[in-house]
Coordinates of C-alpha atoms in Angstrom, one line a residue:
Chain D
M1 CA -108.7 25.8 67.5
K2 CA -107.3 23.1 69.9
L3 CA -104.6 22.1 67.8
L4 CA -103.5 26.0 67.4
I5 CA -102.9 26.7 71.2
P6 CA -99.9 24.4 71.7
F7 CA -98.4 26.1 68.3
I8 CA -98.9 29.4 69.7
V9 CA -97.5 28.6 73.0
L10 CA -94.5 26.7 71.5
F11 CA -94.0 29.7 69.2
I12 CA -94.1 32.3 72.2
V13 CA -91.6 30.0 74.2
I14 CA -89.0 29.9 71.3
Q15 CA -89.3 33.8 71.1
V16 CA -88.9 34.4 74.6
Q17 CA -85.6 32.0 74.7
A18 CA -84.3 33.8 71.5
Q19 CA -85.0 37.1 73.2
Q20 CA -83.2 35.8 76.3
K21 CA -80.2 34.6 74.3
T22 CA -77.4 36.4 75.4
I23 CA -75.1 38.4 72.7
Q24 CA -72.2 36.1 73.2
E25 CA -74.6 33.1 72.5
K26 CA -76.2 34.7 69.5
L27 CA -72.3 35.2 68.3
G28 CA -71.8 31.2 68.7
Y29 CA -69.9 31.5 72.0
E30 CA -70.5 30.2 75.5
K31 CA -72.7 32.3 77.9
D32 CA -69.8 32.9 80.4
T33 CA -67.5 34.3 77.4
K34 CA -66.0 37.6 78.1
L35 CA -66.2 39.4 74.6
L36 CA -64.2 42.2 74.2
I37 CA -63.3 44.9 71.4
I38 CA -60.2 47.0 71.9
H39 CA -61.1 50.1 69.6
A40 CA -59.0 53.0 68.5
D41 CA -61.1 55.9 67.6
D42 CA -60.2 59.2 65.6
L43 CA -58.4 57.1 62.6
G44 CA -57.9 59.9 59.6
V45 CA -57.3 62.7 62.0
S46 CA -53.7 63.0 61.8
H47 CA -50.7 61.1 60.4
S48 CA -49.6 60.5 63.7
E49 CA -53.0 58.9 64.7
N50 CA -52.9 56.6 61.6
A51 CA -49.3 55.5 62.1
A52 CA -49.6 54.8 65.6
S53 CA -53.2 53.1 65.2
F54 CA -51.8 50.8 62.2
K55 CA -49.1 49.7 64.5
A56 CA -51.2 49.1 67.4
L57 CA -53.8 47.0 65.0
E58 CA -50.9 44.8 63.8
K59 CA -48.5 44.2 66.8
G60 CA -50.6 45.3 69.6
M61 CA -54.1 44.1 71.2
V62 CA -55.9 46.7 69.3
N63 CA -58.4 44.7 67.1
S64 CA -60.8 47.5 65.8
A65 CA -60.8 51.3 64.8
S66 CA -62.9 53.8 63.3
I67 CA -62.1 56.6 61.0
M68 CA -63.0 60.3 60.8
V69 CA -64.1 60.6 57.0
P70 CA -63.9 64.4 56.7
C71 CA -60.3 64.7 58.2
P72 CA -57.4 65.1 55.9
W73 CA -55.6 61.9 56.2
L74 CA -58.5 59.8 55.0
L75 CA -56.6 58.6 52.1
E76 CA -54.0 57.4 54.1
V77 CA -56.4 54.9 56.0
A78 CA -57.9 54.2 52.9
A79 CA -54.6 52.8 51.4
Y80 CA -54.3 51.0 54.7
A81 CA -57.7 49.2 54.3
K82 CA -57.3 48.4 50.9
A83 CA -53.8 46.7 51.9
H84 CA -55.8 45.0 54.9
P85 CA -58.8 44.1 53.8
N86 CA -59.6 42.1 57.1
A87 CA -59.0 45.0 59.1
D88 CA -62.0 46.1 61.4
L89 CA -62.3 49.7 60.4
G90 CA -65.6 51.3 60.9
L91 CA -66.6 55.0 60.7
H92 CA -66.3 57.5 63.5
L93 CA -69.5 59.8 62.4
T94 CA -68.1 63.1 62.6
L95 CA -69.8 66.4 63.5
T96 CA -66.9 68.4 65.3
S97 CA -63.6 70.0 64.5
E98 CA -62.3 70.3 68.2
W99 CA -58.6 71.1 68.2
K100 CA -57.4 74.7 68.2
N101 CA -55.0 75.3 65.1
Y102 CA -55.9 72.4 63.0
K103 CA -59.5 72.1 61.4
W104 CA -61.5 70.4 59.0
G105 CA -65.1 71.0 57.7
P106 CA -68.1 68.5 56.4
V107 CA -67.9 66.3 53.3
N108 CA -71.2 67.6 52.0
R109 CA -71.1 71.0 50.9
Q110 CA -74.9 72.1 51.9
V111 CA -75.2 71.7 55.9
E112 CA -75.1 75.3 57.0
S113 CA -76.4 74.8 60.3
L114 CA -73.0 72.3 61.2
V115 CA -70.6 74.9 60.5
T116 CA -69.0 78.0 61.8
K117 CA -68.6 81.2 59.9
E118 CA -65.1 79.9 58.7
G119 CA -66.7 76.5 57.1
Y120 CA -65.6 74.2 60.1
F121 CA -67.4 72.0 62.1
T122 CA -68.1 73.4 65.7
D123 CA -65.6 72.6 68.4
G124 CA -68.3 70.2 70.2
S125 CA -69.3 72.9 72.8
V126 CA -72.7 73.4 70.9
N127 CA -75.6 71.1 71.9
L128 CA -76.4 69.5 68.0
G129 CA -79.6 68.2 69.4
S130 CA -81.1 71.6 69.5
E131 CA -78.5 73.7 67.3
A132 CA -78.4 71.5 64.3
K133 CA -81.0 70.7 61.8
I134 CA -81.8 67.0 61.5
E135 CA -81.6 67.1 57.4
D136 CA -78.0 68.5 57.5
V137 CA -77.0 65.9 60.1
E138 CA -78.4 63.4 57.9
R139 CA -77.4 64.7 54.4
E140 CA -73.8 65.0 56.3
L141 CA -73.7 61.6 57.7
R142 CA -74.9 60.1 54.1
S143 CA -72.2 61.9 52.5
Q144 CA -69.2 60.4 55.0
I145 CA -70.6 57.1 54.6
E146 CA -70.7 57.4 50.7
Q147 CA -67.2 59.2 50.8
A148 CA -65.7 56.0 52.7
I149 CA -67.2 53.5 50.3
R150 CA -66.1 55.7 47.5
V151 CA -62.6 55.8 48.6
G152 CA -62.5 52.2 49.0
I153 CA -63.6 51.8 52.7
Q154 CA -66.3 48.9 53.6
P155 CA -67.2 49.8 57.1
T156 CA -67.7 47.2 59.5
H157 CA -69.6 49.6 62.1
F158 CA -70.5 53.0 62.9
D159 CA -69.9 55.1 66.1
S160 CA -70.1 58.8 67.1
H161 CA -67.3 61.1 67.4
M162 CA -67.4 62.6 70.7
G163 CA -70.7 61.3 71.3
M164 CA -72.3 64.1 69.3
L165 CA -75.1 61.5 68.0
F166 CA -76.1 60.6 71.4
Q167 CA -77.5 64.4 72.2
S168 CA -80.9 63.7 71.3
P169 CA -83.3 60.9 70.5
E170 CA -83.9 62.2 67.1
L171 CA -80.3 62.2 66.5
I172 CA -79.9 58.6 68.2
Q173 CA -82.8 57.2 65.9
L174 CA -81.0 58.6 62.5
Y175 CA -77.6 56.7 63.7
I176 CA -79.8 53.5 64.3
N177 CA -81.4 53.9 61.1
L178 CA -78.2 54.3 59.2
G179 CA -76.8 51.3 60.6
R180 CA -80.0 49.2 59.7
E181 CA -79.6 50.6 56.3
Y182 CA -76.0 50.0 55.6
K183 CA -76.4 46.6 57.5
V184 CA -73.5 47.5 60.0
P185 CA -73.7 47.4 63.8
V186 CA -73.6 50.9 65.3
L187 CA -72.3 51.2 69.2
L188 CA -75.2 51.4 71.5
N189 CA -75.3 50.8 75.2
N190 CA -78.0 50.7 77.4
R191 CA -77.1 53.9 79.4
M192 CA -78.0 56.0 76.2
S193 CA -81.8 56.8 76.1
L194 CA -82.7 54.2 73.4
P195 CA -85.7 54.0 71.1
P196 CA -87.3 50.5 71.0
L197 CA -84.9 48.1 69.2
T198 CA -85.3 45.0 67.1
D199 CA -83.5 41.6 67.8
K200 CA -81.0 42.7 65.0
D201 CA -79.7 45.6 66.9
V202 CA -76.5 45.0 68.8
L203 CA -76.0 46.2 72.6
V204 CA -72.7 46.5 73.9
D205 CA -73.0 45.5 77.7
Q206 CA -70.2 47.7 79.0
V207 CA -68.2 50.4 77.5
Y208 CA -65.0 51.5 79.1
I209 CA -62.9 55.0 78.5
A210 CA -60.4 56.4 80.6
S211 CA -61.5 60.0 82.3
P212 CA -58.9 62.8 82.8
S213 CA -58.6 61.7 86.5
D214 CA -57.7 58.2 85.1
Y215 CA -55.2 59.5 83.2
K216 CA -53.7 61.6 85.8
K217 CA -53.4 58.5 88.2
S218 CA -52.2 55.9 85.8
M219 CA -53.2 54.5 82.6
T220 CA -51.6 51.2 83.2
S221 CA -53.5 50.7 86.5
F222 CA -56.7 51.9 85.1
Y223 CA -56.7 49.8 81.9
T224 CA -55.4 47.0 84.0
G225 CA -58.4 47.2 86.5
V226 CA -60.7 47.5 83.2
L227 CA -59.3 44.0 82.1
K228 CA -59.6 42.2 85.4
S229 CA -63.0 43.5 85.7
I230 CA -64.5 42.6 82.3
Q231 CA -67.6 40.2 82.8
P232 CA -69.2 37.9 80.2
G233 CA -70.9 39.6 77.5
L234 CA -70.1 42.1 74.8
N235 CA -67.6 44.6 76.0
E236 CA -65.7 47.5 74.3
I237 CA -62.6 49.5 75.7
I238 CA -62.4 52.8 73.6
I239 CA -58.9 54.3 73.1
H240 CA -56.9 56.7 71.0
T241 CA -53.5 55.7 69.9
A242 CA -50.9 58.1 68.7
Y243 CA -47.6 59.1 68.9
D244 CA -46.7 61.9 71.4
E245 CA -44.5 63.7 68.9
A246 CA -44.5 67.3 66.9
E247 CA -47.4 66.7 64.9
M248 CA -49.9 65.5 67.5
Q249 CA -48.6 67.9 70.0
A250 CA -49.4 70.8 67.7
V251 CA -52.8 69.0 66.9
T252 CA -54.0 68.9 70.5
I253 CA -52.1 71.9 71.8
G254 CA -53.5 73.4 75.0
H255 CA -55.7 70.3 75.6
P256 CA -54.0 67.7 77.8
D257 CA -57.3 65.8 78.2
Y258 CA -57.2 63.3 75.2
G259 CA -54.0 65.0 74.1
S260 CA -50.7 63.4 72.4
A261 CA -49.3 62.3 75.7
W262 CA -52.7 60.8 76.8
R263 CA -52.7 59.2 73.2
Q264 CA -49.0 57.6 73.8
A265 CA -50.1 56.3 77.0
D266 CA -53.0 54.4 75.5
Y267 CA -50.5 53.2 72.6
N268 CA -47.8 52.0 75.2
F269 CA -50.5 50.0 77.4
F270 CA -52.0 48.3 74.3
T271 CA -49.1 47.4 72.6
S272 CA -47.4 46.0 76.0
E273 CA -46.8 42.4 76.7
A274 CA -48.2 43.2 80.2
C275 CA -51.9 44.0 78.3
K276 CA -51.4 40.5 76.3
K277 CA -50.8 38.8 79.5
I278 CA -53.8 40.0 81.2
I279 CA -56.0 39.2 78.3
V280 CA -54.8 35.8 78.4
E281 CA -55.1 35.1 82.1
Q282 CA -58.5 36.8 82.3
K283 CA -59.7 34.6 79.5
I284 CA -61.0 37.3 77.5
Q285 CA -62.1 36.4 74.0
L286 CA -61.3 39.4 71.8
I287 CA -63.7 40.0 69.0
T288 CA -64.4 42.4 66.1
W289 CA -67.2 44.4 64.9
K290 CA -66.7 42.9 61.6
E291 CA -67.3 39.5 63.3
I292 CA -70.5 40.8 64.8
R293 CA -71.6 42.3 61.5
D294 CA -71.0 39.1 59.5
K295 CA -72.5 36.9 61.9
L296 CA -75.7 39.0 62.9
L297 CA -76.4 41.4 60.2
R298 CA -75.4 39.9 56.8
Chain L
M1 CA -50.8 127.8 21.7
K2 CA -47.0 129.1 22.1
L3 CA -47.3 128.8 25.6
L4 CA -49.2 125.3 25.7
I5 CA -46.4 123.4 23.7
P6 CA -43.5 123.7 26.3
F7 CA -45.9 122.6 29.2
I8 CA -46.9 119.4 26.8
V9 CA -43.2 118.9 26.2
L10 CA -42.3 119.0 30.1
F11 CA -45.5 116.7 30.7
I12 CA -44.3 114.2 28.3
V13 CA -40.4 114.4 29.7
I14 CA -41.9 113.9 33.3
Q15 CA -43.9 111.0 32.2
V16 CA -41.2 109.3 30.2
Q17 CA -38.8 109.7 33.5
A18 CA -41.4 108.1 35.7
Q19 CA -41.9 105.3 33.4
Q20 CA -38.3 104.8 33.0
K21 CA -37.8 104.7 37.1
T22 CA -36.7 101.3 38.1
I23 CA -38.6 99.4 40.8
Q24 CA -35.7 100.1 43.4
E25 CA -36.1 103.7 42.3
K26 CA -39.6 104.0 43.1
L27 CA -39.2 102.2 46.2
G28 CA -36.7 104.8 47.4
Y29 CA -33.4 103.0 46.9
E30 CA -30.6 103.7 44.6
K31 CA -30.7 102.4 40.8
D32 CA -27.8 99.7 41.6
T33 CA -29.6 98.2 44.7
K34 CA -30.1 94.5 44.4
L35 CA -33.3 94.2 46.2
L36 CA -34.2 90.5 47.2
I37 CA -37.2 88.7 48.8
I38 CA -36.7 85.4 50.2
H39 CA -40.1 83.7 50.3
A40 CA -41.3 80.5 51.9
D41 CA -44.4 79.2 50.2
D42 CA -46.9 76.8 51.6
L43 CA -47.7 78.2 55.2
G44 CA -50.7 76.3 56.5
V45 CA -49.9 73.1 54.5
S46 CA -48.8 71.3 57.5
H47 CA -47.6 71.7 61.1
S48 CA -44.1 70.9 60.1
E49 CA -44.1 73.6 57.3
N50 CA -45.5 76.1 59.8
A51 CA -43.2 75.5 62.6
A52 CA -40.0 75.5 60.1
S53 CA -41.4 78.4 58.3
F54 CA -41.9 80.7 61.8
K55 CA -38.6 79.5 62.8
A56 CA -37.0 80.7 59.4
L57 CA -38.8 84.0 59.7
E58 CA -37.7 84.5 62.9
K59 CA -34.1 83.3 63.0
G60 CA -33.2 82.9 59.4
M61 CA -33.0 85.1 56.3
V62 CA -36.5 84.2 55.2
N63 CA -38.4 87.5 55.1
S64 CA -41.8 86.7 53.5
A65 CA -44.0 83.9 52.9
S66 CA -47.3 83.0 51.7
I67 CA -50.2 80.9 53.1
M68 CA -52.6 78.3 51.5
V69 CA -55.9 79.1 53.1
P70 CA -58.0 76.3 52.2
C71 CA -55.4 73.7 54.4
P72 CA -56.0 72.4 57.7
W73 CA -53.4 74.4 59.6
L74 CA -54.5 77.6 58.6
L75 CA -55.5 78.9 62.2
E76 CA -51.8 78.0 63.3
V77 CA -50.7 80.7 60.7
A78 CA -53.6 82.9 61.8
A79 CA -52.4 82.8 65.6
Y80 CA -48.9 83.6 64.4
A81 CA -49.9 86.4 62.3
K82 CA -51.9 88.0 65.2
A83 CA -48.6 87.5 67.5
H84 CA -46.4 89.3 64.9
P85 CA -48.2 91.6 63.1
N86 CA -45.2 93.1 61.0
A87 CA -44.6 89.5 59.6
D88 CA -45.0 89.5 55.6
L89 CA -47.6 87.1 55.1
G90 CA -49.2 86.8 51.7
L91 CA -51.8 84.9 50.2
H92 CA -50.8 81.4 48.4
L93 CA -53.7 81.2 46.3
T94 CA -54.5 77.7 46.3
L95 CA -56.4 75.5 43.7
T96 CA -54.8 72.2 44.2
S97 CA -54.4 69.4 46.5
E98 CA -51.1 67.7 45.2
W99 CA -50.4 65.1 47.7
K100 CA -51.3 61.4 47.8
N101 CA -52.8 60.4 51.2
Y102 CA -53.1 64.0 52.6
K103 CA -56.1 66.1 51.2
W104 CA -57.9 69.6 51.3
G105 CA -60.9 71.0 49.4
P106 CA -61.7 74.6 48.5
V107 CA -63.1 77.0 50.9
N108 CA -66.1 78.0 48.7
R109 CA -69.0 75.5 48.9
Q110 CA -70.0 75.9 45.4
V111 CA -67.1 75.3 42.9
E112 CA -67.8 72.2 41.2
S113 CA -65.6 72.7 38.2
L114 CA -62.6 72.6 40.6
V115 CA -62.9 69.5 42.6
T116 CA -62.9 65.6 42.4
K117 CA -65.6 63.4 43.1
E118 CA -64.4 63.4 46.8
G119 CA -64.4 66.9 47.0
Y120 CA -60.9 67.7 46.9
F121 CA -59.2 69.9 44.7
T122 CA -57.3 68.1 42.0
D123 CA -53.7 67.4 42.0
G124 CA -52.7 69.8 39.6
S125 CA -52.3 67.5 36.4
V126 CA -55.5 69.3 35.0
N127 CA -55.1 72.6 33.1
L128 CA -57.3 74.9 34.9
G129 CA -57.3 77.5 32.2
S130 CA -59.5 74.8 30.1
E131 CA -60.7 72.7 32.8
A132 CA -62.0 75.4 35.5
K133 CA -65.1 77.7 35.1
I134 CA -63.5 81.1 35.4
E135 CA -66.7 82.0 37.8
D136 CA -65.6 79.1 40.2
V137 CA -62.0 80.2 40.2
E138 CA -62.8 83.9 41.2
R139 CA -65.6 82.5 43.7
E140 CA -63.0 80.4 45.5
L141 CA -60.4 83.1 45.4
R142 CA -62.6 85.8 46.7
S143 CA -63.6 83.2 49.6
Q144 CA -59.8 82.2 50.4
I145 CA -59.0 86.1 50.5
E146 CA -62.1 86.7 52.7
Q147 CA -61.6 83.7 54.7
A148 CA -58.0 84.9 55.5
I149 CA -59.0 88.1 56.6
R150 CA -62.0 86.7 58.9
V151 CA -59.4 84.7 60.6
G152 CA -57.3 87.9 61.4
I153 CA -54.6 87.9 58.3
Q154 CA -54.0 91.1 56.5
P155 CA -52.3 89.8 53.6
T156 CA -49.3 91.5 52.2
H157 CA -49.3 90.0 48.7
F158 CA -51.0 87.3 46.6
D159 CA -49.0 84.6 44.6
S160 CA -50.2 81.3 43.0
H161 CA -49.7 77.7 44.4
M162 CA -47.9 75.6 41.7
G163 CA -48.4 78.5 39.2
M164 CA -52.1 77.5 38.4
L165 CA -53.3 81.3 38.0
F166 CA -50.4 81.3 35.0
Q167 CA -52.5 79.0 33.0
S168 CA -54.2 81.0 30.9
P169 CA -54.7 84.8 29.9
E170 CA -58.2 85.1 31.7
L171 CA -56.8 83.5 34.9
I172 CA -53.6 86.0 34.8
Q173 CA -56.1 88.7 34.2
L174 CA -58.4 87.6 37.3
Y175 CA -55.3 87.3 39.8
I176 CA -54.0 90.8 38.6
N177 CA -57.6 92.3 39.2
L178 CA -57.9 90.7 42.6
G179 CA -54.5 92.4 43.7
R180 CA -55.7 95.7 42.3
E181 CA -59.1 95.4 44.0
Y182 CA -57.4 94.3 47.6
K183 CA -54.5 96.8 47.0
V184 CA -51.8 94.1 47.5
P185 CA -48.9 93.3 45.0
V186 CA -49.1 90.0 43.2
L187 CA -46.0 88.0 42.1
L188 CA -45.9 88.9 38.1
N189 CA -42.7 88.3 35.9
N190 CA -42.0 89.4 32.6
R191 CA -41.8 85.7 31.6
M192 CA -45.6 85.2 32.0
S193 CA -47.7 86.3 29.3
L194 CA -49.0 89.4 30.9
P195 CA -51.6 91.6 29.8
P196 CA -51.1 95.5 29.7
L197 CA -49.9 96.7 32.8
T198 CA -50.3 99.8 34.7
D199 CA -47.5 101.9 36.5
K200 CA -49.1 100.6 39.9
D201 CA -48.4 96.8 38.9
V202 CA -45.4 95.6 40.6
L203 CA -43.0 93.4 38.2
V204 CA -40.4 91.2 39.9
D205 CA -37.2 91.2 37.6
Q206 CA -35.9 88.0 38.5
V207 CA -37.7 84.9 40.3
Y208 CA -35.3 81.9 41.4
I209 CA -36.6 78.4 42.5
A210 CA -34.6 75.1 42.6
S211 CA -35.4 72.5 40.1
P212 CA -35.1 68.9 40.7
S213 CA -31.7 68.8 39.1
D214 CA -30.6 71.7 41.2
Y215 CA -31.9 69.6 44.4
K216 CA -29.8 66.6 43.2
K217 CA -26.7 68.3 42.8
S218 CA -26.8 70.5 45.8
M219 CA -29.0 73.1 47.1
T220 CA -26.0 75.0 49.0
S221 CA -24.4 75.2 45.6
F222 CA -27.7 76.4 43.7
Y223 CA -28.6 78.7 46.4
T224 CA -25.0 80.3 46.8
G225 CA -24.8 80.7 42.9
V226 CA -28.1 82.6 42.7
L227 CA -27.0 84.8 45.7
K228 CA -23.9 85.6 43.9
S229 CA -25.5 86.4 40.5
I230 CA -28.4 88.4 41.8
Q231 CA -28.2 91.8 39.9
P232 CA -29.8 94.9 40.7
G233 CA -33.7 95.5 40.5
L234 CA -36.0 93.3 42.2
N235 CA -35.5 89.7 42.9
E236 CA -37.6 86.9 44.7
I237 CA -36.0 83.3 45.4
I238 CA -38.9 81.1 46.1
I239 CA -38.4 78.3 48.9
H240 CA -40.5 75.8 51.0
T241 CA -39.2 75.3 54.5
A242 CA -40.5 72.5 56.6
Y243 CA -38.8 69.9 58.8
D244 CA -37.7 66.1 57.2
E245 CA -40.0 64.4 60.0
A246 CA -42.4 62.0 60.0
E247 CA -45.5 64.3 59.6
M248 CA -43.8 66.2 56.5
Q249 CA -42.5 62.5 55.0
A250 CA -46.0 61.3 55.2
V251 CA -47.7 64.5 53.3
T252 CA -44.9 64.3 50.8
I253 CA -44.8 60.4 50.2
G254 CA -43.7 59.1 47.1
H255 CA -43.0 62.7 45.6
P256 CA -39.0 63.4 46.4
D257 CA -39.4 66.9 44.4
Y258 CA -40.4 69.3 47.0
G259 CA -40.6 66.5 49.3
S260 CA -39.6 66.8 53.0
A261 CA -35.8 66.5 52.3
W262 CA -35.9 69.0 49.8
R263 CA -37.7 71.5 52.6
Q264 CA -35.4 70.6 55.2
A265 CA -32.4 71.5 53.0
D266 CA -34.1 74.8 51.9
Y267 CA -34.4 75.3 56.1
N268 CA -31.2 74.7 56.6
F269 CA -29.3 76.9 54.0
F270 CA -31.6 80.0 54.6
T271 CA -31.1 79.6 58.4
S272 CA -27.3 79.2 58.0
E273 CA -24.5 81.6 58.7
A274 CA -22.9 80.9 55.2
C275 CA -26.3 82.4 53.7
K276 CA -26.2 85.5 55.8
K277 CA -22.5 86.3 55.2
I278 CA -23.1 85.8 51.4
I279 CA -26.1 88.3 51.7
V280 CA -23.9 90.9 53.3
E281 CA -20.8 90.3 51.1
Q282 CA -23.0 90.6 47.8
K283 CA -24.6 93.9 49.3
I284 CA -27.9 92.3 48.8
Q285 CA -30.9 94.4 50.3
L286 CA -33.6 92.5 51.7
I287 CA -37.2 93.8 51.2
T288 CA -40.4 92.5 52.0
W289 CA -43.9 92.2 50.0
K290 CA -45.0 94.4 52.9
E291 CA -42.8 97.5 52.3
I292 CA -43.6 97.1 48.5
R293 CA -47.5 97.1 49.2
D294 CA -47.1 100.2 51.8
K295 CA -44.7 102.3 49.5
L296 CA -46.4 101.7 46.4
L297 CA -50.1 100.7 46.7
R298 CA -51.4 102.3 49.8

């Protein structure tokens, strides 16, 4: 018994130290490292979104993206993924079809509580936490994940299109469970009402996304401000890269927020020399979800 | 009995005369009238196809079009139909998803024999006459028709995308029956193996469509030749109007036949002054499926 106590104390100390390790330390970086994921959402939604995002991933500072599996242009992303096996492509788990004249529906064919009478997803004005059957959500999300794998995509992470999966504790739990099951990190942040997490779950310290008022003022000054204020820890900037041209203008018609000009502004900033320069000056360390997945979950 | 015979003879004569009436006469035109429908297929497939076709319908010589209901851009066509209640819009009944990186699936969720393992329609290389269950085809076509009506489209006619419904007598019969049930004409031509028709069924005397070799030579000379050779009777030229721009280039990637440059060539000819001039010179009478439907079937 005398011998046992020091062991127990040692074990507790190690545990506490492990818990106190920052995410950057767990990933093998110094404690003061400013880790940043620059993440393009909505791949697959349109050709314009794909083309601009592929270019931003290759030529720009964007280093991560996620895919809307139910959308018509999925196979264009699948072809890109096959040609770029190291690209950091996750799944932007999708339960909405939010544009006016351009629509898609679920991958799974038996998810009645998720669709309108036309068979499309709802536009996101419905609270899925109360309106959708959790079994339908689970069935659909599993179908999206399996569909992505079927067409040759190995997801590096999951996140949630329009944050629909953050609408209830039940939905968040399902989302976390799917990440654990498929051994990929899911985008989580302390501002969400999270269930108890394990040491394996990854928390992003700060998530940045432009608001309509940021867009109205100036995207360049918003993103410059964000990059200059990044703190040590794991950070993510969420953007949407597409071209402000005929297709994307028609997709986003009547909706300037997150519309085609907005997406062009995102593209412009994150492929600019100015952006690159600030990232170097600010000693920001870019990191991908793939690195996080492979170091912490596999 | 003596009295009855003249009546019977008279009845037979009237019947034979009725049967011998040409389609142009049934529609109230002179026997030597060259009736022509200039018809744009594939509305709904992309924004580019929609935008170019709407413009060709309004400013050009195109006077009829048909819609691919399962495609993502259906609601853009529905909005156009509501704003243009006299537009001649039929349904281009669709059982294929033929492009490489851009996909759609059925409206009906229980038509397993029509879809790939990804849930998309096949690319059209499968013979649906032997591979598809006729119940699945019927279920899907009924869903497409009801979907169109649900979103505010009153179809003026039906035709068949990529001719998939002409692959077996059973499929043709289903197609004809749906036309009869919804009281709309369906595109039929004597070159198809047709079942016995009634006096209510409408036959198009000549259907013209450019082939890859016509496209390679010159679309202008092909369509000029067609317009100059049009004979009295009911004729239809089938075209595909879209813009040769980023979206449509990506939709039709790897497939020059019926590709984006082809569709731009169709658009260019049928919105040209030259086309208009030949139609006037050749005394061609343009007619819509709507006029045929309303005069003969309603």
